[in-house]
Amino acid sequence: MRRSDSSRAVVVAMALVIALVVILILSLTLGAAGFAPGTEEFSPLILKIRLPRVLLAFGVGGLLAVAGAYMQCLFRNALADPYITGVSAGAGLGAVIALSMLPYSLILVNFTLPVAAFIGGLAITALLLSLMKYPENAPLKLLLLGMALGTLAASAMAFILLRYPEKTLKGALYWLYGSLSGAGWPQVTIALVVLAAGLAWGLSRHRTLDALMMGPSDAHNLGVNVSTTYRALLAVAALMTSIAVAFAGIVAFVGLVVPHSIRVLTGASHGRLLILSALAGMALVGIVDLIARTAVTPGEIPLSIITSLIGAPFFIILLLQSRGRTLE
């Protein structure tokens, strides 16, 4: 079984790399402005608009997928992901609070919104964990609490958007439904660096994460410092989610669909799961963004509309099949 999983993982990895190359080429060549090498507008179009946008899509997809894998490990629950558990909404709330309260000159600093989003996402996750002493034993309660906290955060976000329309209402759809229209090289750099660091952290501890999937007691018996690892998982997942939300708004269900699908295809070993989830998340958000900006030119479709069309049915099927079981 292990050889079969490993062989499948190699095939999936190769397919995903090829898909990423195809998505990159299509994203650079397709768009309302056309593709005309040799013209004066060609270089700025590619280097300042399309290339940063597709690379940011890859970064955001990887961040959300790996964060989803961490959340599912943290709660030992296939239903957990940054969107379902309210972390995305908390990160969006943190970013919107910063937009409404801080001077514009400070908002222009590249790290301001990610830090604010991180604080919001971490606060929601910490609150969820504090309300659920044993999250791995109550998946339905986890789901309901996460949805409730996410709804509260979204309501607070909507109130702020209405209270300070001159500063925030213009970007309401950006934060509520997701968009990569503001992509630039600073955002690309931060997203990819955080993705690489977050992925490297998990890969260096993949055996520890595998042990956690057996349950806190078994992991403790194997020598894992469960409390410290849980707190680290919380912080890393919140950081990765918050960076994604800060630069792309709330993109639903990526962290749910991708790691669970990869786990079904290639097994639950985090050594494979994290790498393949990152690649699959990059491909998914890359193709979703390509569809979003080309389907209704010259406008674009918010990202979460497309990802929800994929993720919502997947979530319903998963919920009906889970019947309260934790991940195995």
Coordinates of C-alpha atoms in Angstrom, one line a residue:
M1 CA 0.0 0.0 0.0
R2 CA 2.8 2.3 0.8
R3 CA 4.5 1.7 -2.5
S4 CA 1.2 2.2 -4.3
D5 CA 0.7 5.5 -2.5
S6 CA 4.3 6.6 -3.3
S7 CA 3.9 5.7 -7.0
R8 CA 0.6 7.5 -7.2
A9 CA 2.2 10.5 -5.4
V10 CA 4.9 10.7 -8.1
V11 CA 2.3 10.6 -10.9
V12 CA 0.1 13.2 -9.2
A13 CA 3.1 15.5 -8.6
M14 CA 4.2 15.3 -12.3
A15 CA 0.6 16.0 -13.4
L16 CA 0.3 19.0 -11.1
V17 CA 3.7 20.4 -12.3
I18 CA 2.6 20.1 -15.9
A19 CA -0.8 21.7 -15.0
L20 CA 1.0 24.6 -13.4
V21 CA 3.2 25.2 -16.5
V22 CA 0.1 25.2 -18.7
I23 CA -1.8 27.5 -16.4
L24 CA 1.1 29.9 -16.3
I25 CA 1.3 30.0 -20.1
L26 CA -2.5 30.5 -20.5
S27 CA -2.5 33.2 -17.8
L28 CA 0.2 35.1 -19.6
T29 CA -1.4 34.8 -23.0
L30 CA -5.1 35.2 -22.3
G31 CA -6.9 38.3 -21.3
A32 CA -9.0 41.3 -22.4
A33 CA -5.9 43.2 -23.5
G34 CA -4.8 40.4 -25.9
F35 CA -1.3 39.1 -26.4
A36 CA 0.9 41.1 -28.8
P37 CA 4.6 40.6 -28.5
G38 CA 6.7 43.4 -29.8
T39 CA 4.3 46.2 -29.0
E40 CA 5.0 49.0 -26.5
E41 CA 2.4 47.7 -24.1
F42 CA 3.5 44.1 -24.1
S43 CA 6.3 44.2 -21.5
P44 CA 4.3 46.2 -18.9
L45 CA 1.3 44.0 -19.5
I46 CA 3.2 40.8 -18.8
L47 CA 5.7 41.9 -16.1
K48 CA 3.5 44.3 -14.1
I49 CA 0.1 42.8 -14.4
R50 CA -0.3 39.2 -15.7
L51 CA 2.9 37.5 -14.3
P52 CA 2.5 38.9 -10.7
R53 CA -1.1 38.0 -10.8
V54 CA -0.7 34.4 -11.7
L55 CA 2.3 34.0 -9.3
L56 CA 0.2 35.5 -6.5
A57 CA -2.6 33.1 -7.4
F58 CA -0.2 30.2 -7.1
G59 CA 1.0 31.6 -3.7
V60 CA -2.5 32.1 -2.4
G61 CA -3.6 28.6 -3.5
G62 CA -0.6 27.0 -1.9
L63 CA -1.0 29.0 1.4
L64 CA -4.7 28.0 1.7
A65 CA -4.2 24.4 0.8
V66 CA -1.3 23.8 3.2
A67 CA -3.1 25.8 6.0
G68 CA -6.1 23.5 5.4
A69 CA -3.9 20.4 5.8
Y70 CA -2.6 21.9 9.1
M71 CA -6.2 22.7 10.3
Q72 CA -7.3 19.1 9.5
C73 CA -4.4 17.8 11.4
L74 CA -5.0 20.2 14.3
F75 CA -8.6 19.1 14.7
R76 CA -8.2 15.5 13.2
N77 CA -11.3 16.4 11.2
A78 CA -11.8 16.4 7.4
L79 CA -14.4 19.1 7.7
A80 CA -11.8 21.6 9.2
D81 CA -10.3 24.3 7.0
P82 CA -9.6 28.0 7.3
Y83 CA -12.9 29.0 5.7
I84 CA -15.2 26.6 7.5
T85 CA -13.7 27.3 10.9
G86 CA -14.0 31.1 10.5
V87 CA -10.2 31.8 10.3
S88 CA -10.6 33.4 6.9
A89 CA -13.4 35.7 8.1
G90 CA -11.3 36.6 11.2
A91 CA -8.3 37.5 9.0
G92 CA -10.6 39.5 6.7
L93 CA -12.0 41.3 9.7
G94 CA -8.5 42.2 10.9
A95 CA -7.5 43.6 7.5
V96 CA -10.7 45.6 7.3
I97 CA -10.2 47.1 10.8
A98 CA -6.8 48.1 9.7
L99 CA -8.1 49.7 6.5
S100 CA -10.7 51.7 8.4
M101 CA -8.7 52.7 11.4
L102 CA -5.1 53.3 10.3
P103 CA -3.7 56.2 8.3
Y104 CA -3.4 55.6 4.5
S105 CA 0.3 56.1 4.6
L106 CA 0.6 53.2 7.0
I107 CA -1.7 51.0 4.9
L108 CA 0.8 51.4 2.0
V109 CA 3.4 49.6 4.1
N110 CA 3.5 46.0 2.7
F111 CA 3.4 44.3 6.1
T112 CA 0.6 46.3 7.6
L113 CA -2.4 44.3 6.2
P114 CA -0.8 40.9 6.6
V115 CA 0.0 41.6 10.3
A116 CA -3.6 42.9 10.9
A117 CA -5.0 39.8 9.1
F118 CA -2.8 37.5 11.1
I119 CA -4.0 39.0 14.4
G120 CA -7.7 38.5 13.3
G121 CA -7.2 35.0 12.0
L122 CA -5.2 34.0 15.1
A123 CA -7.9 35.5 17.4
I124 CA -10.7 33.5 15.8
T125 CA -8.7 30.2 15.9
A126 CA -7.7 30.7 19.5
L127 CA -11.3 31.4 20.4
L128 CA -12.5 28.3 18.6
L129 CA -9.9 26.2 20.4
S130 CA -10.7 27.7 23.8
L131 CA -14.4 26.9 23.3
M132 CA -13.7 23.3 22.3
K133 CA -11.5 21.5 24.8
Y134 CA -11.4 18.3 22.7
P135 CA -12.0 19.4 19.1
E136 CA -11.0 16.1 17.6
N137 CA -13.9 14.4 19.4
A138 CA -16.8 16.6 18.2
P139 CA -16.5 17.4 14.5
L140 CA -20.1 18.6 14.2
K141 CA -19.7 21.0 17.2
L142 CA -16.5 22.2 15.6
L143 CA -18.3 22.9 12.3
L144 CA -21.1 24.8 14.0
L145 CA -18.8 26.8 16.2
G146 CA -16.6 27.7 13.3
M147 CA -19.5 28.7 11.2
A148 CA -20.9 30.8 14.0
L149 CA -17.6 32.6 14.7
G150 CA -17.1 33.1 10.9
T151 CA -20.6 34.6 10.7
L152 CA -19.9 37.0 13.6
A153 CA -16.6 38.1 12.0
A154 CA -18.3 38.6 8.6
S155 CA -21.1 40.6 10.3
A156 CA -18.5 42.8 12.0
M157 CA -16.7 43.2 8.7
A158 CA -19.9 44.3 7.0
F159 CA -20.7 46.8 9.7
I160 CA -17.2 48.4 9.4
L161 CA -17.6 48.6 5.6
L162 CA -20.8 50.4 6.0
R163 CA -19.6 52.6 8.9
Y164 CA -16.5 53.8 7.0
P165 CA -17.6 53.6 3.3
E166 CA -15.2 56.3 2.2
K167 CA -12.2 54.2 3.2
T168 CA -13.4 50.6 2.9
L169 CA -16.6 50.2 0.9
K170 CA -14.8 50.3 -2.4
G171 CA -13.0 47.1 -1.5
A172 CA -16.0 45.3 0.0
L173 CA -16.3 42.7 -2.8
Y174 CA -12.5 42.3 -2.7
W175 CA -12.5 41.2 1.0
L176 CA -15.8 39.3 1.0
Y177 CA -15.5 37.3 -2.2
G178 CA -11.9 37.3 -3.2
S179 CA -9.9 39.0 -6.0
L180 CA -6.3 39.1 -7.2
S181 CA -6.8 42.4 -9.1
G182 CA -4.3 44.2 -6.7
A183 CA -1.4 41.8 -7.4
G184 CA 2.1 43.2 -7.3
W185 CA 5.6 42.0 -6.8
P186 CA 5.8 42.9 -3.1
Q187 CA 2.7 40.7 -2.4
V188 CA 4.0 37.9 -4.6
T189 CA 7.3 37.9 -2.7
I190 CA 5.7 37.8 0.7
A191 CA 3.2 35.1 -0.2
L192 CA 5.8 32.8 -1.8
V193 CA 8.3 33.3 1.1
V194 CA 5.6 32.6 3.7
L195 CA 4.4 29.5 1.7
A196 CA 8.0 28.2 1.5
A197 CA 8.6 28.8 5.2
G198 CA 5.3 27.3 6.3
L199 CA 5.7 24.3 4.0
A200 CA 9.3 23.7 5.2
W201 CA 8.1 23.9 8.8
G202 CA 5.6 21.1 8.2
L203 CA 8.0 18.9 6.2
S204 CA 10.6 19.1 8.9
R205 CA 8.0 17.8 11.4
H206 CA 6.0 15.5 9.1
R207 CA 6.4 12.5 11.4
T208 CA 5.2 14.5 14.4
L209 CA 2.1 15.5 12.3
D210 CA 1.5 11.9 11.4
A211 CA 1.6 11.0 15.1
L212 CA -0.9 13.7 15.9
M213 CA -3.4 12.1 13.5
M214 CA -3.4 9.0 15.8
G215 CA -4.8 11.2 18.6
P216 CA -3.3 13.3 21.4
S217 CA -2.8 10.3 23.8
D218 CA -1.1 8.1 21.2
A219 CA 1.0 11.1 20.0
H220 CA 2.1 11.8 23.6
N221 CA 3.0 8.2 24.1
L222 CA 5.2 8.4 21.0
G223 CA 7.1 11.4 22.6
V224 CA 5.3 14.3 20.9
N225 CA 4.9 17.5 22.9
V226 CA 1.2 17.7 22.0
S227 CA 0.5 21.1 23.6
T228 CA 3.5 22.8 22.0
T229 CA 2.8 21.3 18.6
Y230 CA -0.9 22.3 18.7
R231 CA 0.0 25.9 19.4
A232 CA 2.6 25.9 16.6
L233 CA 0.1 24.4 14.2
L234 CA -2.4 27.1 15.2
A235 CA 0.1 29.9 14.6
V236 CA 1.4 28.6 11.3
A237 CA -2.1 27.9 9.9
A238 CA -3.3 31.3 11.0
L239 CA -0.3 33.0 9.5
M240 CA -0.6 31.3 6.1
T241 CA -4.3 31.9 6.0
S242 CA -3.9 35.5 7.0
I243 CA -1.3 36.3 4.3
A244 CA -3.7 34.7 1.7
V245 CA -6.6 36.8 2.9
A246 CA -4.6 40.0 3.1
F247 CA -3.6 39.7 -0.5
A248 CA -6.6 38.0 -2.1
G249 CA -9.6 38.4 0.2
I250 CA -11.7 35.5 1.4
V251 CA -11.3 32.5 -1.1
A252 CA -13.6 29.8 0.1
F253 CA -13.1 26.0 0.4
V254 CA -9.6 25.7 -1.1
G255 CA -8.3 24.5 2.2
L256 CA -11.1 21.9 2.5
V257 CA -11.1 20.4 -1.0
V258 CA -7.4 20.2 -1.8
P259 CA -5.8 18.4 1.2
H260 CA -8.7 16.0 1.5
S261 CA -8.6 15.1 -2.1
I262 CA -4.8 14.6 -2.0
R263 CA -5.2 12.4 1.1
V264 CA -7.7 10.2 -0.7
L265 CA -5.4 9.9 -3.7
T266 CA -2.0 9.4 -2.1
G267 CA -2.5 8.6 1.6
A268 CA -2.3 10.5 4.8
S269 CA 1.5 10.8 5.2
H270 CA 2.3 14.5 5.7
G271 CA 5.6 14.1 3.9
R272 CA 3.6 13.7 0.6
L273 CA 0.4 15.4 1.6
L274 CA 1.9 18.8 2.2
I275 CA 3.9 19.0 -1.0
L276 CA 1.1 17.7 -3.2
S277 CA -1.5 19.9 -1.4
A278 CA 0.7 23.0 -2.1
L279 CA 1.0 22.1 -5.8
A280 CA -2.7 21.3 -6.1
G281 CA -3.8 24.5 -4.3
M282 CA -1.6 26.5 -6.6
A283 CA -3.1 24.8 -9.7
L284 CA -6.7 25.2 -8.4
V285 CA -6.5 28.9 -7.6
G286 CA -4.5 29.5 -10.7
I287 CA -7.2 28.1 -13.0
V288 CA -9.9 29.7 -10.9
D289 CA -8.3 33.1 -11.3
L290 CA -7.9 32.5 -15.1
I291 CA -11.6 31.7 -15.4
A292 CA -12.5 34.6 -13.2
R293 CA -10.8 37.3 -15.3
T294 CA -11.5 35.8 -18.8
A295 CA -15.1 34.5 -18.5
V296 CA -16.8 37.9 -18.4
T297 CA -14.3 40.4 -19.9
P298 CA -13.8 43.2 -19.4
G299 CA -15.0 42.5 -15.8
E300 CA -14.1 39.6 -13.6
I301 CA -15.9 37.1 -11.4
P302 CA -15.0 37.1 -7.6
L303 CA -12.9 34.0 -6.8
S304 CA -15.1 32.7 -4.1
I305 CA -18.1 32.4 -6.4
I306 CA -16.2 29.9 -8.5
T307 CA -14.5 28.0 -5.6
S308 CA -17.8 27.8 -3.7
L309 CA -19.4 26.2 -6.8
I310 CA -16.7 23.5 -6.4
G311 CA -16.3 23.4 -2.7
A312 CA -19.9 23.6 -1.4
P313 CA -21.1 20.3 -3.1
F314 CA -17.8 18.7 -2.0
F315 CA -18.4 19.8 1.6
I316 CA -22.0 18.6 1.6
I317 CA -21.0 15.1 0.4
L318 CA -18.1 15.0 2.9
L319 CA -20.4 16.0 5.7
L320 CA -23.0 13.4 4.8
Q321 CA -20.3 10.7 4.6
S322 CA -18.4 11.6 7.7
R323 CA -21.2 10.8 10.2
G324 CA -19.0 12.2 13.0
R325 CA -15.9 10.2 12.2
T326 CA -12.5 11.7 12.6
L327 CA -9.7 11.3 10.0
E328 CA -7.9 8.1 9.9

